[in-house]
Short mmCIF file of C-alpha atoms in Angstrom, two decimals:
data_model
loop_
_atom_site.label_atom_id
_atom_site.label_comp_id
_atom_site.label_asym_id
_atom_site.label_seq_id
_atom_site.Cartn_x
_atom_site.Cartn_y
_atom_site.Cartn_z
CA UNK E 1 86.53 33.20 -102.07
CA UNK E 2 83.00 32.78 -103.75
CA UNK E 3 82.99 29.01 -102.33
CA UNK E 4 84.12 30.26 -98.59
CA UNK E 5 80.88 32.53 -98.83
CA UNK E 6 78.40 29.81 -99.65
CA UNK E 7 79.90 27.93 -97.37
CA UNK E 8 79.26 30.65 -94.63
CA UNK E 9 75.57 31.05 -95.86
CA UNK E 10 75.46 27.24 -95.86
CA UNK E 11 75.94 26.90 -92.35
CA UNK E 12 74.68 30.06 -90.91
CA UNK E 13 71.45 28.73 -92.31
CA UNK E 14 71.70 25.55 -90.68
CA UNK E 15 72.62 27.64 -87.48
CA UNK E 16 69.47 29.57 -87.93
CA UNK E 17 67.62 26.52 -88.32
CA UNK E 18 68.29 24.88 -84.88
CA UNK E 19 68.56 27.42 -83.20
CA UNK E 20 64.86 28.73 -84.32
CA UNK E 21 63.64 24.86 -83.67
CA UNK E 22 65.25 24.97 -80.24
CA UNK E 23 63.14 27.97 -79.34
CA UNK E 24 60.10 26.38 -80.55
CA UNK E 25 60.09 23.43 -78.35
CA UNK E 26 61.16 25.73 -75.20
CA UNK E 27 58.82 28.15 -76.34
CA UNK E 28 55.00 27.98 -74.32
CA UNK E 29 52.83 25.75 -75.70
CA UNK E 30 49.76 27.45 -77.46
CA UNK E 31 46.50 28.06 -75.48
CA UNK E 32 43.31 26.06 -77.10
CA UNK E 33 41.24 28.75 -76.38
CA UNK E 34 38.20 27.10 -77.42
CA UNK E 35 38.34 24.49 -74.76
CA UNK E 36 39.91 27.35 -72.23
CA UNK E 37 36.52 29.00 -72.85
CA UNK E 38 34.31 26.06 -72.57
CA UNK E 39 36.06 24.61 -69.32
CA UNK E 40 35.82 28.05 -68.07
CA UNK E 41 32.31 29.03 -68.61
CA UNK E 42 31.25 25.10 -67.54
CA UNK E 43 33.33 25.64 -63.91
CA UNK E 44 31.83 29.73 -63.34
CA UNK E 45 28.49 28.03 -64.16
CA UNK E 46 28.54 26.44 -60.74
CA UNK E 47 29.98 29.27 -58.40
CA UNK E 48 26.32 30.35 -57.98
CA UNK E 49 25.13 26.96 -57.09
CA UNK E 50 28.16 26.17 -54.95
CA UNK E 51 27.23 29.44 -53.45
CA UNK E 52 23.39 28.63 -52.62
CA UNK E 53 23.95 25.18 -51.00
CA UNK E 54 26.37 26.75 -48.80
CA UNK E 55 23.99 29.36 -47.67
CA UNK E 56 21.66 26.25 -47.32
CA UNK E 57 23.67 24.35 -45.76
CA UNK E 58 24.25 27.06 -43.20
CA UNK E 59 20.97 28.93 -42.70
CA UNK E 60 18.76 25.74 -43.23
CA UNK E 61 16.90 23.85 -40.33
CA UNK E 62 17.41 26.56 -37.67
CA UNK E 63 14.33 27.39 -36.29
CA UNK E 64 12.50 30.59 -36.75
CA UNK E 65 14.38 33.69 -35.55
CA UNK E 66 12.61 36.64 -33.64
CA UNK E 67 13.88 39.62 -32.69
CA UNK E 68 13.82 38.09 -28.84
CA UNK E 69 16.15 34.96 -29.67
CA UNK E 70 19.16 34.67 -28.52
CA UNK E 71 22.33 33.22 -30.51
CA UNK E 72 22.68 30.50 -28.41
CA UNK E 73 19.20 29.31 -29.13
CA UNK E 74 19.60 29.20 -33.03
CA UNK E 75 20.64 25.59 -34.45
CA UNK E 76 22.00 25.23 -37.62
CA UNK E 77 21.21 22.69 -40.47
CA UNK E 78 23.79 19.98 -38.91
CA UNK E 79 22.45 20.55 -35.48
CA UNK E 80 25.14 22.59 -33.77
CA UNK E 81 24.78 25.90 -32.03
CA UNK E 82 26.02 29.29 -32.81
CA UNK E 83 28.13 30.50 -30.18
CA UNK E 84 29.32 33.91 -29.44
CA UNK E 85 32.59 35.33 -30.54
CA UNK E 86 32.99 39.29 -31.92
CA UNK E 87 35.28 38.51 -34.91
CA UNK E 88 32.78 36.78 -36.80
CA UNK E 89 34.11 37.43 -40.30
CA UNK E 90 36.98 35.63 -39.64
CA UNK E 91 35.32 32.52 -38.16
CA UNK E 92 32.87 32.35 -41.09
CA UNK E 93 35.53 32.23 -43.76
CA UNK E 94 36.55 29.26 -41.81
CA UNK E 95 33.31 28.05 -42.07
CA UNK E 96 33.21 28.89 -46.27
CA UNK E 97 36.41 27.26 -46.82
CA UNK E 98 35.97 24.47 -45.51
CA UNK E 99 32.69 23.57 -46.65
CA UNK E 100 34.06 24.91 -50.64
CA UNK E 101 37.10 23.08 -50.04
CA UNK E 102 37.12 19.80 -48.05
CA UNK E 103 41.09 19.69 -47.75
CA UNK E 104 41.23 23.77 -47.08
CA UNK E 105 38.88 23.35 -43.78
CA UNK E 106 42.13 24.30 -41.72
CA UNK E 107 43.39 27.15 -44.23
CA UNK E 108 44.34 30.07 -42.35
CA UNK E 109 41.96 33.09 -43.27
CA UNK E 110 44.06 36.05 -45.39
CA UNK E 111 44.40 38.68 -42.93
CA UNK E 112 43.73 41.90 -44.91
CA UNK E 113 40.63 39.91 -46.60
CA UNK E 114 39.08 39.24 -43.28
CA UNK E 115 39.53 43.25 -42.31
CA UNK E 116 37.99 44.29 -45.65
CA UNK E 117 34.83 42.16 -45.35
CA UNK E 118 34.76 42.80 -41.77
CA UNK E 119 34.44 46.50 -42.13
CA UNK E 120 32.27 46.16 -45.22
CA UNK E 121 29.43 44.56 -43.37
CA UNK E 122 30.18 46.90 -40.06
CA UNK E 123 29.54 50.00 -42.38
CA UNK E 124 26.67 47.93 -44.77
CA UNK E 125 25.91 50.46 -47.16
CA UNK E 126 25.24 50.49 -50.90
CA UNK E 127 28.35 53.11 -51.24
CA UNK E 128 30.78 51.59 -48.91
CA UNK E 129 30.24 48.56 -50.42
CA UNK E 130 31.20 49.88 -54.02
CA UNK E 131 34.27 51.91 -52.37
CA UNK E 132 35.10 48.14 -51.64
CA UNK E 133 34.52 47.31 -55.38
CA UNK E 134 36.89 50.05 -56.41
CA UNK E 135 39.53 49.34 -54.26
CA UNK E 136 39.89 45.81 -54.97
CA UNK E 137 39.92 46.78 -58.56
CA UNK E 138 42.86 49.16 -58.40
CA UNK E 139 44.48 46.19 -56.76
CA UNK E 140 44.25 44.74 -60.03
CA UNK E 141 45.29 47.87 -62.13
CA UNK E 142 48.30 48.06 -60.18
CA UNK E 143 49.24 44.59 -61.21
CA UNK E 144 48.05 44.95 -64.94
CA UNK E 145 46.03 41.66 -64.18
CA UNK E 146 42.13 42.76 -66.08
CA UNK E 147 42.18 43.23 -69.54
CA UNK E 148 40.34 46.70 -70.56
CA UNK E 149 37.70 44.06 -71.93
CA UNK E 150 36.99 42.00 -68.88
CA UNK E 151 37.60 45.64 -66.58
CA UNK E 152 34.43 46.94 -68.61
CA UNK E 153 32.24 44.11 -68.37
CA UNK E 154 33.05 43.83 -64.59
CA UNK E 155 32.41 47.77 -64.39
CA UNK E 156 28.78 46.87 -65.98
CA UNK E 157 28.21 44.47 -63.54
CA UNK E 158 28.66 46.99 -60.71
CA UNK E 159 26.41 49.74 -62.71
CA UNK E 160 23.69 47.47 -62.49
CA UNK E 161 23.49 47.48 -58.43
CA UNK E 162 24.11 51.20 -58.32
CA UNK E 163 21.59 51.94 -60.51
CA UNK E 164 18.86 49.35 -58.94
CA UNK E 165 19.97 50.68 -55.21
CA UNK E 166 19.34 54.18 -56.15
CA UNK E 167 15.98 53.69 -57.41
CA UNK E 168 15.12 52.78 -53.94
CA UNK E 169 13.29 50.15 -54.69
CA UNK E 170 11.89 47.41 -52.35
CA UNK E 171 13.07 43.78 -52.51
CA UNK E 172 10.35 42.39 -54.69
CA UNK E 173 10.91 44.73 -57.68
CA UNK E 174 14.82 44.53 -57.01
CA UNK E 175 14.94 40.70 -58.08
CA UNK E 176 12.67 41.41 -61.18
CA UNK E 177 15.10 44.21 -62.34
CA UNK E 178 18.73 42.85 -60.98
CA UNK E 179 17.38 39.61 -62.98
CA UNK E 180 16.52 41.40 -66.42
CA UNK E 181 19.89 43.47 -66.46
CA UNK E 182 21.53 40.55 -65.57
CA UNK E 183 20.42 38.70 -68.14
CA UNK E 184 21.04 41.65 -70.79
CA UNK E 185 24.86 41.44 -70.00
CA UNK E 186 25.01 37.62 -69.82
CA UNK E 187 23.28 37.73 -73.60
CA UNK E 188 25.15 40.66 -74.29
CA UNK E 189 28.75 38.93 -73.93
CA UNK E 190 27.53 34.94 -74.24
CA UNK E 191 29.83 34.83 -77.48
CA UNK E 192 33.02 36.21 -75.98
CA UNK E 193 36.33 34.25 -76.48
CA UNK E 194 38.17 35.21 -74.02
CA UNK E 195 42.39 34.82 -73.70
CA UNK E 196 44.65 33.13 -71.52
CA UNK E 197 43.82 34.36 -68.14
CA UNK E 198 40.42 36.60 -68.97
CA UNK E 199 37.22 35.62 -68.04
CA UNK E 200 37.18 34.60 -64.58
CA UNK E 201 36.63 37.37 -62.91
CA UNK E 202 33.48 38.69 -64.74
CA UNK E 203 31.68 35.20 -65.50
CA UNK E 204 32.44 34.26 -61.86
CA UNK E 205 30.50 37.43 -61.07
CA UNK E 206 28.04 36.89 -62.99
CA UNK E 207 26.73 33.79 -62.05
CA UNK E 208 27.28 34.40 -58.42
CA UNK E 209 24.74 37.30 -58.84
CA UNK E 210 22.32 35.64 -60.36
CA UNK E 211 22.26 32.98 -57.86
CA UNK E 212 22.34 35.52 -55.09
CA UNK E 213 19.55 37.48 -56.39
CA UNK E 214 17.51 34.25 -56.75
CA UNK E 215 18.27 33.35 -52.94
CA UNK E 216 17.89 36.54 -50.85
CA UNK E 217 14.78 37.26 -53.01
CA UNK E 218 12.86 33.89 -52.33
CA UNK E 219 10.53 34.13 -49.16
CA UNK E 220 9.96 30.46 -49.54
CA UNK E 221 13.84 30.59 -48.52
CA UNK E 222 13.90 33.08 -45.11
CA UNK E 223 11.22 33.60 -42.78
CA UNK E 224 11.91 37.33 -42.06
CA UNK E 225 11.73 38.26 -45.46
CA UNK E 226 9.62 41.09 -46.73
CA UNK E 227 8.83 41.89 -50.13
CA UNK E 228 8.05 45.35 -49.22
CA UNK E 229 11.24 46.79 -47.59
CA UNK E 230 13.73 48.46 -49.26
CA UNK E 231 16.37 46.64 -50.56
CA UNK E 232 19.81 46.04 -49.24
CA UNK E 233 23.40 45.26 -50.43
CA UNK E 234 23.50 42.15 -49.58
CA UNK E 235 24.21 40.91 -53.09
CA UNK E 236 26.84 43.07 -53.62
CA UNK E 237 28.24 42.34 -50.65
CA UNK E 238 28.61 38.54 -52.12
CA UNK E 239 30.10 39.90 -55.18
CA UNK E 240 32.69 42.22 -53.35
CA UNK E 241 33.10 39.02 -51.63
CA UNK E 242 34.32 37.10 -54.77
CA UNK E 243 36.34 39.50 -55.88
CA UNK E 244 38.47 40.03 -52.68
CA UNK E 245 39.04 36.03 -52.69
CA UNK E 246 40.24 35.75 -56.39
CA UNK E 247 41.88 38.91 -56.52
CA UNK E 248 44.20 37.69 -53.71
CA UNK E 249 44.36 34.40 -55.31
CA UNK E 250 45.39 35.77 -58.97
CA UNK E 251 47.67 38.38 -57.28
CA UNK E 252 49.51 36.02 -55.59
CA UNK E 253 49.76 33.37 -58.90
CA UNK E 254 51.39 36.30 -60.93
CA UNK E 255 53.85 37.57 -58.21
CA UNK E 256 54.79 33.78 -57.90
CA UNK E 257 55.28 33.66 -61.86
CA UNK E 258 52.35 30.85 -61.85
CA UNK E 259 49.72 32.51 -62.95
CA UNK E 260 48.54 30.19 -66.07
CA UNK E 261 44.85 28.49 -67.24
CA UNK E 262 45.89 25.07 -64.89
CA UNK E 263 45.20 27.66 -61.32
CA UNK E 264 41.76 28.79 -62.51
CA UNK E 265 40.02 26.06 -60.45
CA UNK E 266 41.70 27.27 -57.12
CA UNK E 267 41.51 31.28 -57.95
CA UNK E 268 37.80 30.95 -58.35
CA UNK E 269 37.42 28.72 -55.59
CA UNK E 270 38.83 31.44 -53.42
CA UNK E 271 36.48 33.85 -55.15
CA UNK E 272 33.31 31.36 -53.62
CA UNK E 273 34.96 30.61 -50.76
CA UNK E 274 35.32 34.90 -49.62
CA UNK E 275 31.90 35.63 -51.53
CA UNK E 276 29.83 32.49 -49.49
CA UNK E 277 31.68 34.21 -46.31
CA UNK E 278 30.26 37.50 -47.31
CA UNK E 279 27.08 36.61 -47.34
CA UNK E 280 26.64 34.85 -44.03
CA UNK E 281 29.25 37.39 -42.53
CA UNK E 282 26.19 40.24 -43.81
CA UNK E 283 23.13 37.80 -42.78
CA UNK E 284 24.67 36.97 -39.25
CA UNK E 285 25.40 40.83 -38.21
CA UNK E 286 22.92 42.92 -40.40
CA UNK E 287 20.27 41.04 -41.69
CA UNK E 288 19.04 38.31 -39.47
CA UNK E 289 16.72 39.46 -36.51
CA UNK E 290 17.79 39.05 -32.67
CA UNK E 291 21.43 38.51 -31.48
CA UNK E 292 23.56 36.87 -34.51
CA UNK E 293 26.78 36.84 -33.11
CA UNK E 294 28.77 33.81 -33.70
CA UNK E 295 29.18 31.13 -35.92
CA UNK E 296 29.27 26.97 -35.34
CA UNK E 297 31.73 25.45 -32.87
CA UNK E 298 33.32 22.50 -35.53
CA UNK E 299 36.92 22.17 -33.58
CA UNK E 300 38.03 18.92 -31.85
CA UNK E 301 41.69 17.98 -31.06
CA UNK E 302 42.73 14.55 -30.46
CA UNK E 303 46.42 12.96 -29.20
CA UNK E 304 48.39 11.33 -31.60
CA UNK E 305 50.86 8.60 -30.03
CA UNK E 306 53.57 7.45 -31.63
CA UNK E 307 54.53 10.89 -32.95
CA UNK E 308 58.04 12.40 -32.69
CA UNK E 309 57.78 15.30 -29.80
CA UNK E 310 59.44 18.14 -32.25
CA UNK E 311 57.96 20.59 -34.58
CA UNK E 312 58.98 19.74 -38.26
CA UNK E 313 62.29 21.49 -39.48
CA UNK E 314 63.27 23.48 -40.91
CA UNK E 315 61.02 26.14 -38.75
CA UNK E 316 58.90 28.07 -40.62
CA UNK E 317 59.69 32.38 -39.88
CA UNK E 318 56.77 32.51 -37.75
CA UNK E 319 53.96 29.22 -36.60
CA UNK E 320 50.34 30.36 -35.81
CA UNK E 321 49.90 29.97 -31.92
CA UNK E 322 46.56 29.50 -29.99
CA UNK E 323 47.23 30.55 -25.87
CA UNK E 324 44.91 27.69 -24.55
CA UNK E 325 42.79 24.40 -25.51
CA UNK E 326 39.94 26.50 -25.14
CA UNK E 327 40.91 29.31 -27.59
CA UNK E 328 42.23 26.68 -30.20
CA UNK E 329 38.62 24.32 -29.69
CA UNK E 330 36.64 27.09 -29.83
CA UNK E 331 37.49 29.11 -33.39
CA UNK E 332 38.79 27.09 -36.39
CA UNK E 333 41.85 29.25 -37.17
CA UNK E 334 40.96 31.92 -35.04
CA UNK E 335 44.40 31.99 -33.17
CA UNK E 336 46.48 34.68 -30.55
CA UNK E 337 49.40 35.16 -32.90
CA UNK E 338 51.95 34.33 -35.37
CA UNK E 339 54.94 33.83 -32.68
CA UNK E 340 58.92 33.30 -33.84
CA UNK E 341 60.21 30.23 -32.86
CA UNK E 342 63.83 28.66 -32.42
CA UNK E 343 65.52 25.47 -31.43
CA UNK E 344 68.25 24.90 -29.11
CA UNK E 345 70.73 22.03 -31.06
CA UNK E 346 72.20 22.00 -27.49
CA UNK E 347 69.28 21.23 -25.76
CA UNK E 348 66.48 20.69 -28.39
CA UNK E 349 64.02 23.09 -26.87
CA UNK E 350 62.18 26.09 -28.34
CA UNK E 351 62.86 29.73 -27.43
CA UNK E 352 61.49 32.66 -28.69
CA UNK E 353 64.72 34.60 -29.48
CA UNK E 354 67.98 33.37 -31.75
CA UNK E 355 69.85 33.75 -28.61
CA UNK E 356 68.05 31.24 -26.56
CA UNK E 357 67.36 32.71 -23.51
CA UNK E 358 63.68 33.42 -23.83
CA UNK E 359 61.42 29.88 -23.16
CA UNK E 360 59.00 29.88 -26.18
CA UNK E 361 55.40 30.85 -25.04
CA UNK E 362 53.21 27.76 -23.39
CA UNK E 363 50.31 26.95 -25.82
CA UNK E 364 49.40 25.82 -29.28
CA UNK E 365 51.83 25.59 -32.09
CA UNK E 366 50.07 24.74 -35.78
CA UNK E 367 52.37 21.77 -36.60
CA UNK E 368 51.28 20.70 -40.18
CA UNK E 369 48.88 20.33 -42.87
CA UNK E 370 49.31 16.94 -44.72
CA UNK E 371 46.27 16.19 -46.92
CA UNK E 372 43.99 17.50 -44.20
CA UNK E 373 45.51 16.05 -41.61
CA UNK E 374 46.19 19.09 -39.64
CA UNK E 375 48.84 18.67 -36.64
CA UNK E 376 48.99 20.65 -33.51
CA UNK E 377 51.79 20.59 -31.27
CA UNK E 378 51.81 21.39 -27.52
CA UNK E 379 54.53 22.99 -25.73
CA UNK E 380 55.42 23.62 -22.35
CA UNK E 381 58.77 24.77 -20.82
CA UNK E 382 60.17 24.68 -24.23
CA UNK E 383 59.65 21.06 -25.05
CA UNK E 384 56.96 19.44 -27.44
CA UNK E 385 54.80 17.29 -24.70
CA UNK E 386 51.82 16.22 -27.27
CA UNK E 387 50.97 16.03 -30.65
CA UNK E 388 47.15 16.58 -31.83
CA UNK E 389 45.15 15.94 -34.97
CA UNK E 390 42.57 18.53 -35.03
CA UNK E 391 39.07 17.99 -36.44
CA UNK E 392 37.00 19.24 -38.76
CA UNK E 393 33.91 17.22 -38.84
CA UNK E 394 32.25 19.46 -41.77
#
């Protein structure tokens, strides 16, 4: 009997054993966290300057504004034209995308993100700005996604634009004060380790202020500014900017069950991408003088030969659709509607209802994305006639 109950202990040990080494190799591997913090804080170094040379690249070599010029006089810095168009919010996210990412030039704008900026910059005020801020936050609390840590540093952030906006001061004292409270938190928190999944949020925002306080505060930079008016939200507008992009980004990581170090590239490119479209979106409809609205005509479509006339299957629930070659030239993504479409095995063509007697709407259908080649497919009477590559020359 006393042999039987080694032998148990014997090999319930070597039970234990595996099955504690099995769990080690599926278990996640450990974070480094010191080179998690150093590849963070070297990539949110350069959302400010990714942030600048956009404005640059935007705003630079038009030719002086006054409050008599028209929009369709004002070149930008590649030599095209504004043009005007009433939603320009979601237009210059086109714009911000594709100039932060060269393969996301075509990336359909997120819906609610264009409506939040949009009414932001229609209502431009220090508090409905911050209401912004507070929303977008809650986003997060509902999620669990900020650490109390991160949730106070980003919460000292915001304190610091309050506080400077209530003090009514005019733009030359703002940059010397945003800059020196700036520069308090940055010193305050430079030592931080942050965990898996912290940090990006707050040292994006950070160094997106500071470069946005540098800009809209140099007059060597704009002619209309004035060191003697009273300041405006403008860089908090860029900040609520960031945070709608990466909030949406990391939101939609953790509800996919991929939200890990490897996506903190592409959550705070979204971040520049939305805070970049913020701050032309603001320049373009409140701060620049004369008529600002519109935004640069980059769209080109091209026939493709050779192609098969079908849209690719399976068919996607819904497929963006523009109503004419002028609509689809004229706006990046800017398109009529997300229409349902279905195919006929009987006669191949496309209808709009599961029971095929509805002729899917003439027009535009977005075909596909491959590597930024972007695919547009025409259809009339049902049937795929041409195939397009659309182009994005910036």
């Amino acid at each position: 009997m006393r042999k039987n109950y080694f032998m148990f202990l014997f090999y319930a040990t070597i039970f234990m054993a595996v099955t504690i080494s099995c769990k080690k190799q599926d278990a996640k591997p450990l974070l480094d966290t010191k080179l998690y913090n150093s590849k963070l804080r070297e990539y949110t170094e350069n959302v400010g300057i990714v942030h600048n040379e956009g404005l640059d690249y935007f705003l630079k070599g038009s030719k002086a504004l006054t409050a008599n010029d028209s929009v369709s006089g004002w070149q930008l810095g590649d030599g095209s034209n504004l043009v005007n168009d009433n939603s320009i919010s979601k237009q210059v996210i086109s714009f911000s995308i594709g100039y932060v990412n060269s393969n996301g030039g075509n990336e359909v704008p997120i819906p609610d993100a264009v409506e939040v900026l949009q009414s932001a910059v229609d209502n431009l005020t220090p508090t409905s700005v911050e209401d912004v801020w507070d929303d977008e936050l809650s986003r997060l609390d509902d999620e669990n996604l900020l650490t109390v840590r991160e949730k106070n540093m980003v919460g000292q952030l915001k304190n610091i634009f309050s506080d400077g906006y209530n003090l009514n001061l005019n733009q030359a004292d703002a940059k010397t004060y945003f800059e020196n409270r700036l520069n308090t938190i940055q010193a305050q928190y430079q030592t931080v380790v942050f965990e898996e999944n912290e940090g990006e949020l707050y040292l994006g925002l950070l160094n997106l202020a500071k470069a946005s306080n540098n800009y809209w505060h140099n007059s060597q930079e704009l002619d209309n500014y004035d060191p003697t008016k009273l300041e405006n939200p403008i860089i908090q507008l860029d900040l609520i900017g960031y945070i709608v992009g990466w909030t949406r980004a990391v939101i939609a990581d953790y509800r996919a069950g991929s939200l890990n170090p490897s996506g903190q590239y592409r959550r705070i490119d979204k971040g520049i991408e939305y805070g970049l479209a913020a701050s032309l979106t603001g320049w373009l409809k409140k701060i620049a003088p004369g008529d600002m609205e519109g935004i640069p005509k980059f769209n080109e479509i091209l026939p493709l030969y050779d192609e098969p006339l079908s849209l690719p299957t399976p068919l996607p629930v819904t497929i963006m659709y523009w109503s004419s070659e002028s609509e689809l030239n004229d706006t990046v993504t800017d398109y009529s509607q997300d229409l349902e479409v279905f195919q006929n095995p009987l006669d191949n063509k496309y209808y709009a209802n599961t029971n095929y007697t509805i002729i899917a709407s003439d027009g535009f259908y977005f075909h596909s994305n491959n590597n930024g080649l972007i695919k547009i497919a025409k259809i009339i009477n049902g049937s795929v006639v041409t195939i397009y590559r659309m182009i994005h020359p910036l």
